[in-house]
GROMACS .gro file of C-alpha atoms in nm:
model
  429
    1MET     CA    1  15.365   9.930  13.870
    2LYS     CA    2  15.001  10.009  13.829
    3ARG     CA    3  14.994  10.196  13.502
    4LYS     CA    4  14.716  10.282  13.266
    5VAL     CA    5  14.706  10.035  12.981
    6THR     CA    6  14.414   9.983  12.748
    7SER     CA    7  14.262   9.706  12.547
    8VAL     CA    8  14.319   9.916  12.235
    9LEU     CA    9  14.609   9.681  12.162
   10LEU     CA   10  14.353   9.418  12.068
   11ALA     CA   11  14.197   9.644  11.810
   12LEU     CA   12  14.521   9.701  11.623
   13GLY     CA   13  14.509   9.363  11.454
   14LEU     CA   14  14.877   9.325  11.518
   15ALA     CA   15  14.877   8.951  11.466
   16GLY     CA   16  14.833   9.009  11.095
   17THR     CA   17  15.169   9.180  11.075
   18ALA     CA   18  15.366   8.875  11.186
   19ALA     CA   19  15.455   8.779  10.833
   20ALA     CA   20  15.602   9.122  10.767
   21CYS     CA   21  15.816   9.105  11.079
   22GLY     CA   22  15.934   8.748  11.042
   23GLY     CA   23  15.854   8.444  11.253
   24GLY     CA   24  15.834   8.430  11.632
   25GLY     CA   25  16.162   8.543  11.779
   26GLY     CA   26  16.254   8.772  11.492
   27GLY     CA   27  16.525   8.574  11.314
   28SER     CA   28  16.797   8.589  11.575
   29SER     CA   29  17.085   8.503  11.344
   30GLU     CA   30  17.427   8.418  11.481
   31ALA     CA   31  17.571   8.725  11.309
   32ALA     CA   32  17.323   8.960  11.476
   33ALA     CA   33  17.375   8.792  11.812
   34GLN     CA   34  17.748   8.865  11.791
   35ALA     CA   35  17.726   9.216  11.640
   36LYS     CA   36  17.855   9.504  11.850
   37GLY     CA   37  17.789   9.875  11.808
   38PRO     CA   38  17.552  10.159  11.904
   39ILE     CA   39  17.204  10.072  12.031
   40THR     CA   40  16.893  10.253  12.149
   41VAL     CA   41  16.693  10.169  12.461
   42TRP     CA   42  16.359  10.290  12.591
   43TYR     CA   43  16.252  10.322  12.953
   44SER     CA   44  15.937  10.438  13.132
   45ASN     CA   45  15.854  10.799  13.208
   46ASN     CA   46  15.840  10.741  13.583
   47ALA     CA   47  16.068  11.009  13.727
   48GLU     CA   48  16.263  10.773  13.955
   49GLU     CA   49  16.313  10.519  13.678
   50VAL     CA   50  16.426  10.790  13.438
   51ALA     CA   51  16.692  10.902  13.686
   52TRP     CA   52  16.815  10.544  13.729
   53ALA     CA   53  16.817  10.481  13.352
   54LYS     CA   54  17.015  10.795  13.277
   55GLN     CA   55  17.290  10.702  13.521
   56MET     CA   56  17.293  10.343  13.393
   57VAL     CA   57  17.334  10.462  13.032
   58ALA     CA   58  17.603  10.714  13.131
   59SER     CA   59  17.791  10.451  13.326
   60TRP     CA   60  17.788  10.211  13.031
   61ASN     CA   61  17.887  10.478  12.780
   62SER     CA   62  18.181  10.595  12.988
   63ALA     CA   63  18.340  10.252  12.947
   64HIS     CA   64  18.220  10.164  12.593
   65ALA     CA   65  18.283  10.454  12.359
   66ASP     CA   66  18.246  10.229  12.053
   67GLN     CA   67  17.912  10.084  12.170
   68LYS     CA   68  17.719  10.393  12.268
   69VAL     CA   69  17.375  10.354  12.418
   70THR     CA   70  17.114  10.617  12.339
   71GLY     CA   71  16.836  10.614  12.595
   72GLN     CA   72  16.497  10.781  12.586
   73GLU     CA   73  16.157  10.760  12.750
   74ILE     CA   74  15.895  10.553  12.569
   75PRO     CA   75  15.717  10.780  12.321
   76THR     CA   76  15.379  10.901  12.441
   77GLY     CA   77  15.066  10.720  12.334
   78LYS     CA   78  14.744  10.577  12.472
   79SER     CA   79  14.952  10.304  12.634
   80SER     CA   80  15.309  10.183  12.626
   81GLU     CA   81  15.181   9.852  12.486
   82GLU     CA   82  15.024  10.028  12.189
   83VAL     CA   83  15.338  10.229  12.122
   84ILE     CA   84  15.558   9.919  12.138
   85GLY     CA   85  15.324   9.722  11.913
   86ALA     CA   86  15.326  10.001  11.656
   87ALA     CA   87  15.707  10.018  11.667
   88ILE     CA   88  15.728   9.644  11.602
   89THR     CA   89  15.495   9.683  11.306
   90ALA     CA   90  15.701   9.969  11.166
   91GLY     CA   91  16.026   9.778  11.221
   92ASN     CA   92  16.179  10.060  11.424
   93ALA     CA   93  16.158   9.931  11.779
   94PRO     CA   94  16.467   9.996  11.992
   95CYS     CA   95  16.700   9.716  12.096
   96LEU     CA   96  16.580   9.706  12.458
   97ILE     CA   97  16.268   9.828  12.634
   98PHE     CA   98  16.283   9.847  13.013
   99ASN     CA   99  15.905   9.854  13.050
  100THR     CA  100  15.771   9.543  12.878
  101SER     CA  101  15.446   9.414  13.026
  102PRO     CA  102  15.442   9.036  13.076
  103ALA     CA  103  15.079   9.033  12.960
  104SER     CA  104  15.186   9.164  12.618
  105VAL     CA  105  15.481   8.932  12.555
  106SER     CA  106  15.278   8.663  12.379
  107GLN     CA  107  15.134   8.924  12.141
  108PHE     CA  108  15.471   9.083  12.069
  109GLN     CA  109  15.617   8.736  12.018
  110LYS     CA  110  15.337   8.648  11.776
  111GLN     CA  111  15.423   8.960  11.578
  112GLY     CA  112  15.779   8.835  11.545
  113GLY     CA  113  15.892   9.136  11.741
  114LEU     CA  114  16.101   8.973  12.014
  115VAL     CA  115  16.439   8.803  12.030
  116ALA     CA  116  16.460   8.478  12.226
  117LEU     CA  117  16.720   8.551  12.493
  118ASP     CA  118  16.804   8.182  12.490
  119SER     CA  119  16.976   8.251  12.158
  120PHE     CA  120  17.270   8.386  12.357
  121SER     CA  121  17.499   8.116  12.495
  122ASP     CA  122  17.451   8.234  12.853
  123GLY     CA  123  17.098   8.368  12.809
  124LYS     CA  124  16.902   8.098  12.987
  125SER     CA  125  17.158   8.050  13.263
  126TYR     CA  126  17.187   8.422  13.333
  127ILE     CA  127  16.811   8.468  13.367
  128GLU     CA  128  16.763   8.165  13.590
  129GLU     CA  129  17.064   8.236  13.811
  130ARG     CA  130  16.959   8.598  13.863
  131SER     CA  131  16.590   8.540  13.930
  132GLY     CA  132  16.583   8.187  14.072
  133LYS     CA  133  16.270   7.976  14.049
  134VAL     CA  134  16.053   8.283  13.982
  135ALA     CA  135  16.202   8.291  13.632
  136GLN     CA  136  16.004   7.984  13.523
  137GLN     CA  137  15.682   8.188  13.513
  138TYR     CA  138  15.827   8.407  13.238
  139LYS     CA  139  15.896   8.133  12.984
  140SER     CA  140  15.685   8.136  12.670
  141THR     CA  141  15.488   7.833  12.556
  142ASP     CA  142  15.780   7.724  12.336
  143GLY     CA  143  15.996   7.702  12.648
  144LYS     CA  144  16.208   8.006  12.564
  145TYR     CA  145  16.260   8.339  12.735
  146TYR     CA  146  16.149   8.641  12.532
  147GLN     CA  147  16.165   8.864  12.840
  148LEU     CA  148  16.406   8.905  13.127
  149PRO     CA  149  16.226   8.922  13.464
  150TRP     CA  150  16.333   9.266  13.580
  151LYS     CA  151  16.142   9.425  13.867
  152ALA     CA  152  15.832   9.357  14.073
  153ASN     CA  153  15.594   9.549  14.294
  154PRO     CA  154  15.443   9.266  14.501
  155VAL     CA  155  15.106   9.393  14.616
  156MET     CA  156  15.000   9.384  14.980
  157ILE     CA  157  14.721   9.534  15.189
  158PHE     CA  158  14.803   9.889  15.297
  159TYR     CA  159  14.589  10.019  15.581
  160ASN     CA  160  14.539  10.366  15.725
  161LYS     CA  161  14.645  10.361  16.089
  162LYS     CA  162  14.441  10.669  16.180
  163ALA     CA  163  14.125  10.521  16.032
  164PHE     CA  164  14.185  10.195  16.217
  165ALA     CA  165  14.259  10.371  16.545
  166LYS     CA  166  13.934  10.566  16.514
  167ALA     CA  167  13.752  10.233  16.499
  168GLY     CA  168  13.945  10.092  16.793
  169ILE     CA  169  14.135   9.845  16.578
  170ASP     CA  170  14.488   9.739  16.667
  171THR     CA  171  14.713   9.935  16.433
  172ALA     CA  172  15.020   9.720  16.496
  173LYS     CA  173  14.859   9.383  16.425
  174PRO     CA  174  14.517   9.446  16.272
  175PRO     CA  175  14.290   9.143  16.229
  176LEU     CA  176  14.306   9.111  15.850
  177SER     CA  177  14.448   8.763  15.799
  178THR     CA  178  14.134   8.561  15.728
  179TYR     CA  179  13.832   8.652  15.516
  180ASP     CA  180  13.612   8.662  15.827
  181GLU     CA  181  13.859   8.889  16.009
  182PHE     CA  182  13.896   9.115  15.708
  183LEU     CA  183  13.520   9.151  15.670
  184ALA     CA  184  13.469   9.216  16.041
  185THR     CA  185  13.744   9.478  16.043
  186SER     CA  186  13.600   9.636  15.730
  187ARG     CA  187  13.254   9.664  15.885
  188LYS     CA  188  13.399   9.811  16.201
  189VAL     CA  189  13.611  10.078  16.033
  190VAL     CA  190  13.324  10.192  15.808
  191ALA     CA  191  13.071  10.194  16.093
  192ALA     CA  192  13.308  10.405  16.303
  193GLY     CA  193  13.353  10.660  16.025
  194GLY     CA  194  13.718  10.579  15.969
  195ALA     CA  195  13.649  10.594  15.595
  196LYS     CA  196  13.343  10.572  15.371
  197TYR     CA  197  13.471  10.246  15.226
  198ALA     CA  198  13.693   9.977  15.368
  199ILE     CA  199  13.875   9.920  15.038
  200TYR     CA  200  13.831  10.068  14.694
  201PRO     CA  201  13.981   9.871  14.403
  202ALA     CA  202  13.892  10.017  14.065
  203PRO     CA  203  13.549   9.878  13.967
  204SER     CA  204  13.605   9.964  13.600
  205ASN     CA  205  13.622   9.699  13.331
  206GLU     CA  206  13.974   9.729  13.192
  207PHE     CA  207  14.137   9.389  13.152
  208PHE     CA  208  14.418   9.461  13.399
  209GLN     CA  209  14.199   9.565  13.693
  210SER     CA  210  14.161   9.203  13.808
  211TRP     CA  211  14.531   9.210  13.892
  212PHE     CA  212  14.445   9.433  14.186
  213ASP     CA  213  14.140   9.260  14.335
  214PHE     CA  214  14.091   8.896  14.233
  215TYR     CA  215  14.439   8.786  14.134
  216PRO     CA  216  14.642   8.865  14.449
  217LEU     CA  217  14.391   8.682  14.666
  218PHE     CA  218  14.370   8.393  14.421
  219ALA     CA  219  14.749   8.360  14.426
  220ALA     CA  220  14.741   8.357  14.805
  221GLU     CA  221  14.449   8.116  14.840
  222THR     CA  222  14.597   7.864  14.595
  223GLY     CA  223  14.952   7.879  14.724
  224GLY     CA  224  15.087   8.033  14.407
  225LYS     CA  225  14.873   7.921  14.112
  226GLN     CA  226  14.833   8.128  13.797
  227LEU     CA  227  14.504   8.204  13.624
  228ILE     CA  228  14.584   7.931  13.372
  229ALA     CA  229  14.802   7.622  13.415
  230ASP     CA  230  14.885   7.370  13.143
  231GLY     CA  231  14.644   7.547  12.910
  232LYS     CA  232  14.347   7.512  13.146
  233SER     CA  233  14.164   7.772  13.353
  234GLN     CA  234  14.219   7.759  13.728
  235PHE     CA  235  13.997   8.048  13.837
  236ALA     CA  236  13.671   7.849  13.863
  237SER     CA  237  13.821   7.619  14.126
  238GLU     CA  238  13.697   7.606  14.483
  239GLU     CA  239  13.965   7.857  14.579
  240GLY     CA  240  13.871   8.096  14.300
  241LYS     CA  241  13.506   8.083  14.401
  242LYS     CA  242  13.598   8.155  14.764
  243VAL     CA  243  13.781   8.468  14.649
  244ALA     CA  244  13.483   8.574  14.439
  245ALA     CA  245  13.240   8.522  14.728
  246PHE     CA  246  13.463   8.729  14.957
  247TRP     CA  247  13.467   9.024  14.718
  248ARG     CA  248  13.094   8.991  14.646
  249THR     CA  249  13.031   9.034  15.020
  250LEU     CA  250  13.241   9.350  15.027
  251TYR     CA  251  13.044   9.498  14.739
  252ALA     CA  252  12.704   9.375  14.862
  253GLU     CA  253  12.759   9.536  15.202
  254LYS     CA  254  12.892   9.856  15.038
  255LEU     CA  255  13.231   9.810  15.202
  256ALA     CA  256  13.374   9.856  14.853
  257SER     CA  257  13.237  10.098  14.596
  258GLN     CA  258  13.087  10.018  14.256
  259GLU     CA  259  13.161  10.370  14.131
  260LYS     CA  260  13.488  10.472  13.969
  261TYR     CA  261  13.692  10.719  14.173
  262ASN     CA  262  13.902  10.978  13.994
  263GLY     CA  263  14.193  11.005  14.230
  264ASP     CA  264  14.368  10.796  14.492
  265SER     CA  265  14.096  10.678  14.728
  266PHE     CA  266  14.349  10.575  14.993
  267VAL     CA  267  14.543  10.901  14.995
  268ASP     CA  268  14.219  11.100  14.987
  269GLY     CA  269  14.077  10.913  15.286
  270LYS     CA  270  13.786  10.761  15.095
  271ALA     CA  271  13.909  10.409  15.166
  272ALA     CA  272  14.078  10.269  15.476
  273MET     CA  273  14.275  10.012  15.276
  274ALA     CA  274  14.435   9.961  14.937
  275ILE     CA  275  14.599   9.677  14.744
  276VAL     CA  276  14.925   9.814  14.610
  277GLY     CA  277  15.299   9.755  14.586
  278PRO     CA  278  15.606   9.930  14.727
  279TRP     CA  279  15.621  10.190  14.450
  280ALA     CA  280  15.337  10.367  14.637
  281ILE     CA  281  15.534  10.419  14.958
  282ALA     CA  282  15.690  10.738  14.826
  283THR     CA  283  15.344  10.857  14.719
  284TYR     CA  284  15.200  10.803  15.066
  285LYS     CA  285  15.487  10.973  15.248
  286GLY     CA  286  15.357  11.263  15.456
  287LYS     CA  287  15.000  11.192  15.348
  288VAL     CA  288  14.898  10.866  15.517
  289GLN     CA  289  15.017  10.690  15.830
  290TRP     CA  290  15.011  10.342  15.689
  291GLY     CA  291  15.088   9.984  15.773
  292ALA     CA  292  15.103   9.684  15.541
  293VAL     CA  293  15.011   9.317  15.574
  294PRO     CA  294  14.984   9.026  15.330
  295VAL     CA  295  14.659   8.980  15.140
  296PRO     CA  296  14.402   8.769  15.328
  297THR     CA  297  14.324   8.401  15.276
  298SER     CA  298  14.016   8.208  15.382
  299GLU     CA  299  14.194   8.037  15.672
  300GLY     CA  300  14.472   8.289  15.738
  301LYS     CA  301  14.805   8.161  15.603
  302PRO     CA  302  15.128   8.279  15.768
  303ALA     CA  303  15.301   8.566  15.591
  304ALA     CA  304  15.592   8.341  15.497
  305GLU     CA  305  15.353   8.117  15.302
  306THR     CA  306  15.140   8.384  15.137
  307TYR     CA  307  15.173   8.453  14.765
  308THR     CA  308  15.056   8.762  14.579
  309PHE     CA  309  15.053   8.924  14.236
  310SER     CA  310  15.393   9.045  14.117
  311ASP     CA  311  15.289   9.359  13.924
  312ALA     CA  312  15.615   9.320  13.732
  313LYS     CA  313  15.762   9.497  13.433
  314ASN     CA  314  16.038   9.330  13.239
  315VAL     CA  315  16.304   9.391  12.976
  316ALA     CA  316  16.279   9.249  12.626
  317MET     CA  317  16.506   9.263  12.323
  318TYR     CA  318  16.331   9.356  12.001
  319SER     CA  319  16.398   9.196  11.664
  320ALA     CA  320  16.468   9.525  11.485
  321CYS     CA  321  16.794   9.536  11.683
  322LYS     CA  322  17.102   9.486  11.468
  323ASN     CA  323  17.376   9.500  11.733
  324ARG     CA  324  17.235   9.231  11.956
  325GLY     CA  325  17.571   9.141  12.105
  326THR     CA  326  17.592   9.486  12.257
  327ALA     CA  327  17.225   9.479  12.355
  328TRP     CA  328  17.274   9.155  12.547
  329ASP     CA  329  17.581   9.292  12.723
  330VAL     CA  330  17.388   9.608  12.817
  331LEU     CA  331  17.097   9.403  12.942
  332LYS     CA  332  17.327   9.207  13.173
  333PHE     CA  333  17.500   9.525  13.285
  334ALA     CA  334  17.167   9.696  13.364
  335THR     CA  335  17.052   9.397  13.570
  336SER     CA  336  17.379   9.333  13.750
  337LYS     CA  337  17.382   9.326  14.128
  338GLU     CA  338  17.529   9.676  14.133
  339GLN     CA  339  17.270   9.826  13.899
  340ASP     CA  340  16.986   9.637  14.066
  341GLY     CA  341  17.098   9.795  14.392
  342LYS     CA  342  17.097  10.140  14.237
  343PHE     CA  343  16.751  10.072  14.094
  344LEU     CA  344  16.623   9.965  14.434
  345GLN     CA  345  16.771  10.275  14.593
  346ALA     CA  346  16.621  10.506  14.331
  347THR     CA  347  16.272  10.357  14.304
  348GLY     CA  348  16.191  10.132  14.600
  349GLN     CA  349  16.080   9.867  14.353
  350MET     CA  350  16.206   9.513  14.397
  351PRO     CA  351  16.456   9.375  14.142
  352LEU     CA  352  16.348   9.025  14.040
  353ARG     CA  353  16.669   8.891  14.186
  354ASP     CA  354  16.687   8.571  14.388
  355GLY     CA  355  16.734   8.659  14.754
  356VAL     CA  356  16.677   9.031  14.710
  357SER     CA  357  16.594   9.070  15.079
  358THR     CA  358  16.946   8.959  15.176
  359ALA     CA  359  17.136   9.100  14.877
  360TYR     CA  360  17.112   9.461  14.997
  361PRO     CA  361  17.122   9.455  15.378
  362GLU     CA  362  17.230   9.818  15.413
  363TYR     CA  363  16.938   9.943  15.207
  364PHE     CA  364  16.678   9.751  15.405
  365ALA     CA  365  16.840   9.850  15.734
  366LYS     CA  366  16.797  10.214  15.637
  367ASN     CA  367  16.456  10.160  15.476
  368PRO     CA  368  16.275   9.906  15.696
  369ASP     CA  369  15.936   9.989  15.542
  370TYR     CA  370  16.047   9.805  15.228
  371LYS     CA  371  16.166   9.486  15.398
  372ALA     CA  372  15.827   9.315  15.400
  373PHE     CA  373  15.797   9.373  15.025
  374ALA     CA  374  16.140   9.225  14.965
  375ASP     CA  375  16.034   8.916  15.159
  376GLN     CA  376  15.708   8.904  14.965
  377ALA     CA  377  15.896   8.931  14.634
  378ALA     CA  378  16.008   8.570  14.676
  379ARG     CA  379  15.643   8.460  14.662
  380THR     CA  380  15.485   8.626  14.362
  381VAL     CA  381  15.260   8.505  14.083
  382GLU     CA  382  15.277   8.646  13.731
  383VAL     CA  383  15.011   8.662  13.462
  384PRO     CA  384  15.033   8.339  13.260
  385ASN     CA  385  15.247   8.366  12.945
  386VAL     CA  386  14.993   8.221  12.701
  387PRO     CA  387  14.846   8.314  12.364
  388ASN     CA  388  14.571   8.577  12.365
  389SER     CA  389  14.667   8.687  12.715
  390ILE     CA  390  14.493   9.025  12.710
  391THR     CA  391  14.174   8.885  12.558
  392ILE     CA  392  14.173   8.617  12.828
  393TRP     CA  393  14.197   8.876  13.102
  394GLN     CA  394  13.922   9.083  12.942
  395THR     CA  395  13.697   8.776  12.925
  396PHE     CA  396  13.761   8.710  13.291
  397ARG     CA  397  13.705   9.075  13.385
  398ASP     CA  398  13.371   9.084  13.203
  399ALA     CA  399  13.248   8.787  13.407
  400TRP     CA  400  13.389   8.933  13.729
  401SER     CA  401  13.237   9.276  13.679
  402LYS     CA  402  12.892   9.146  13.599
  403SER     CA  403  12.877   8.907  13.892
  404VAL     CA  404  13.110   9.011  14.173
  405ILE     CA  405  13.105   9.390  14.140
  406PHE     CA  406  12.749   9.450  14.020
  407GLY     CA  407  12.570   9.138  14.144
  408GLN     CA  408  12.387   9.068  13.818
  409GLN     CA  409  12.483   8.701  13.818
  410ASP     CA  410  12.594   8.441  14.070
  411PRO     CA  411  12.975   8.472  14.093
  412ALA     CA  412  13.039   8.097  14.089
  413ALA     CA  413  12.820   8.055  13.781
  414ALA     CA  414  12.990   8.347  13.610
  415LEU     CA  415  13.335   8.196  13.665
  416ASP     CA  416  13.216   7.858  13.539
  417GLY     CA  417  13.070   8.030  13.235
  418ALA     CA  418  13.399   8.194  13.140
  419VAL     CA  419  13.604   7.875  13.149
  420GLN     CA  420  13.528   7.739  12.801
  421LYS     CA  421  13.607   8.064  12.619
  422VAL     CA  422  13.924   8.122  12.818
  423ASP     CA  423  14.045   7.766  12.755
  424GLN     CA  424  13.986   7.813  12.382
  425LEU     CA  425  14.180   8.137  12.384
  426ALA     CA  426  14.465   7.984  12.584
  427SER     CA  427  14.497   7.709  12.324
  428GLY     CA  428  14.557   7.975  12.059
  429SER     CA  429  14.211   7.949  11.905
   0.00000   0.00000   0.00000
């Protein structure tokens, strides 16, 4: 889900606390792995997720009086990442957090704040059987899982049917598949007054904003590549430069805005399109007559072959946890087929479960708007699980902002220029 997170995490100097917290993985002793008893869990403050979490906790507690779960929303702070990092430092993190950002896992792991789920006899098999091949993206560089892939919000292109109709554009099958089609449609809808801008991703410089402009299209154009593969940058490839040139055209022709908008530009009618996941459907209800299509590619790939950004949040076990046997059992309970179904029903977000589109046929029959997102969930790309992840994304965003958004440098040259620093960071330097 698109939440506000800040680069303040970088300023905390959390890496220096690793010695105090123990080595990577947090000393997952056999005794702790077997220990049963009360645990605490945190979950996000999203109203739908809170409702799901409360029933999940109540359901567990009703059958496990001697292993009571105490659940609460993540304490307030500038960002959930900052709050979690501070809890790791203080040694008082809960056993499980159902809101762990994949981009922060390498940092939390470096602090010694996470338990390798592989330390449980069925840890690796459970994760890989539940999530299928998607699970591989969530391994850390040591080959272990310090996060359980939990739920995704695969982003697609939402479009305003009224704005498109005003411009005489087919609202059932709008021409948005290729870059040329997307640009032509964008020019047409703006010229006709359907909206001031065709699309309005946040032009601000926070590290995570590239997940909602560059990265979905890069995933699609490359057939599922991450920003970094085998320790080397991928974004300055021919495909990455095509994506950059596409967005530069949108900004140069003022089809996308360089100014930050305080609000939802799509809901407010300032933009005819948005890049967002299924969590937004409830937000748009009664406000926008929308349709959704996969993100564009240069040549127009079929929907069944198009990848996108996952916008996932996961569950991690934290090394301060004493009763890890209970925590592992709760984690499996909370991500069981039954609880995943209840989560889907409550939130509209996609459990990172292999075959989610066929696992809950009744839900998708009653909620057909979500079916395309369930299909898309099988083709998602996550942020790479590498050292210095947030710094890497900030380095990329700085180059992107300067060149693509504000036109102060050639985009291809800017991407080339960021490669060396990003590769150094990815190596742990």
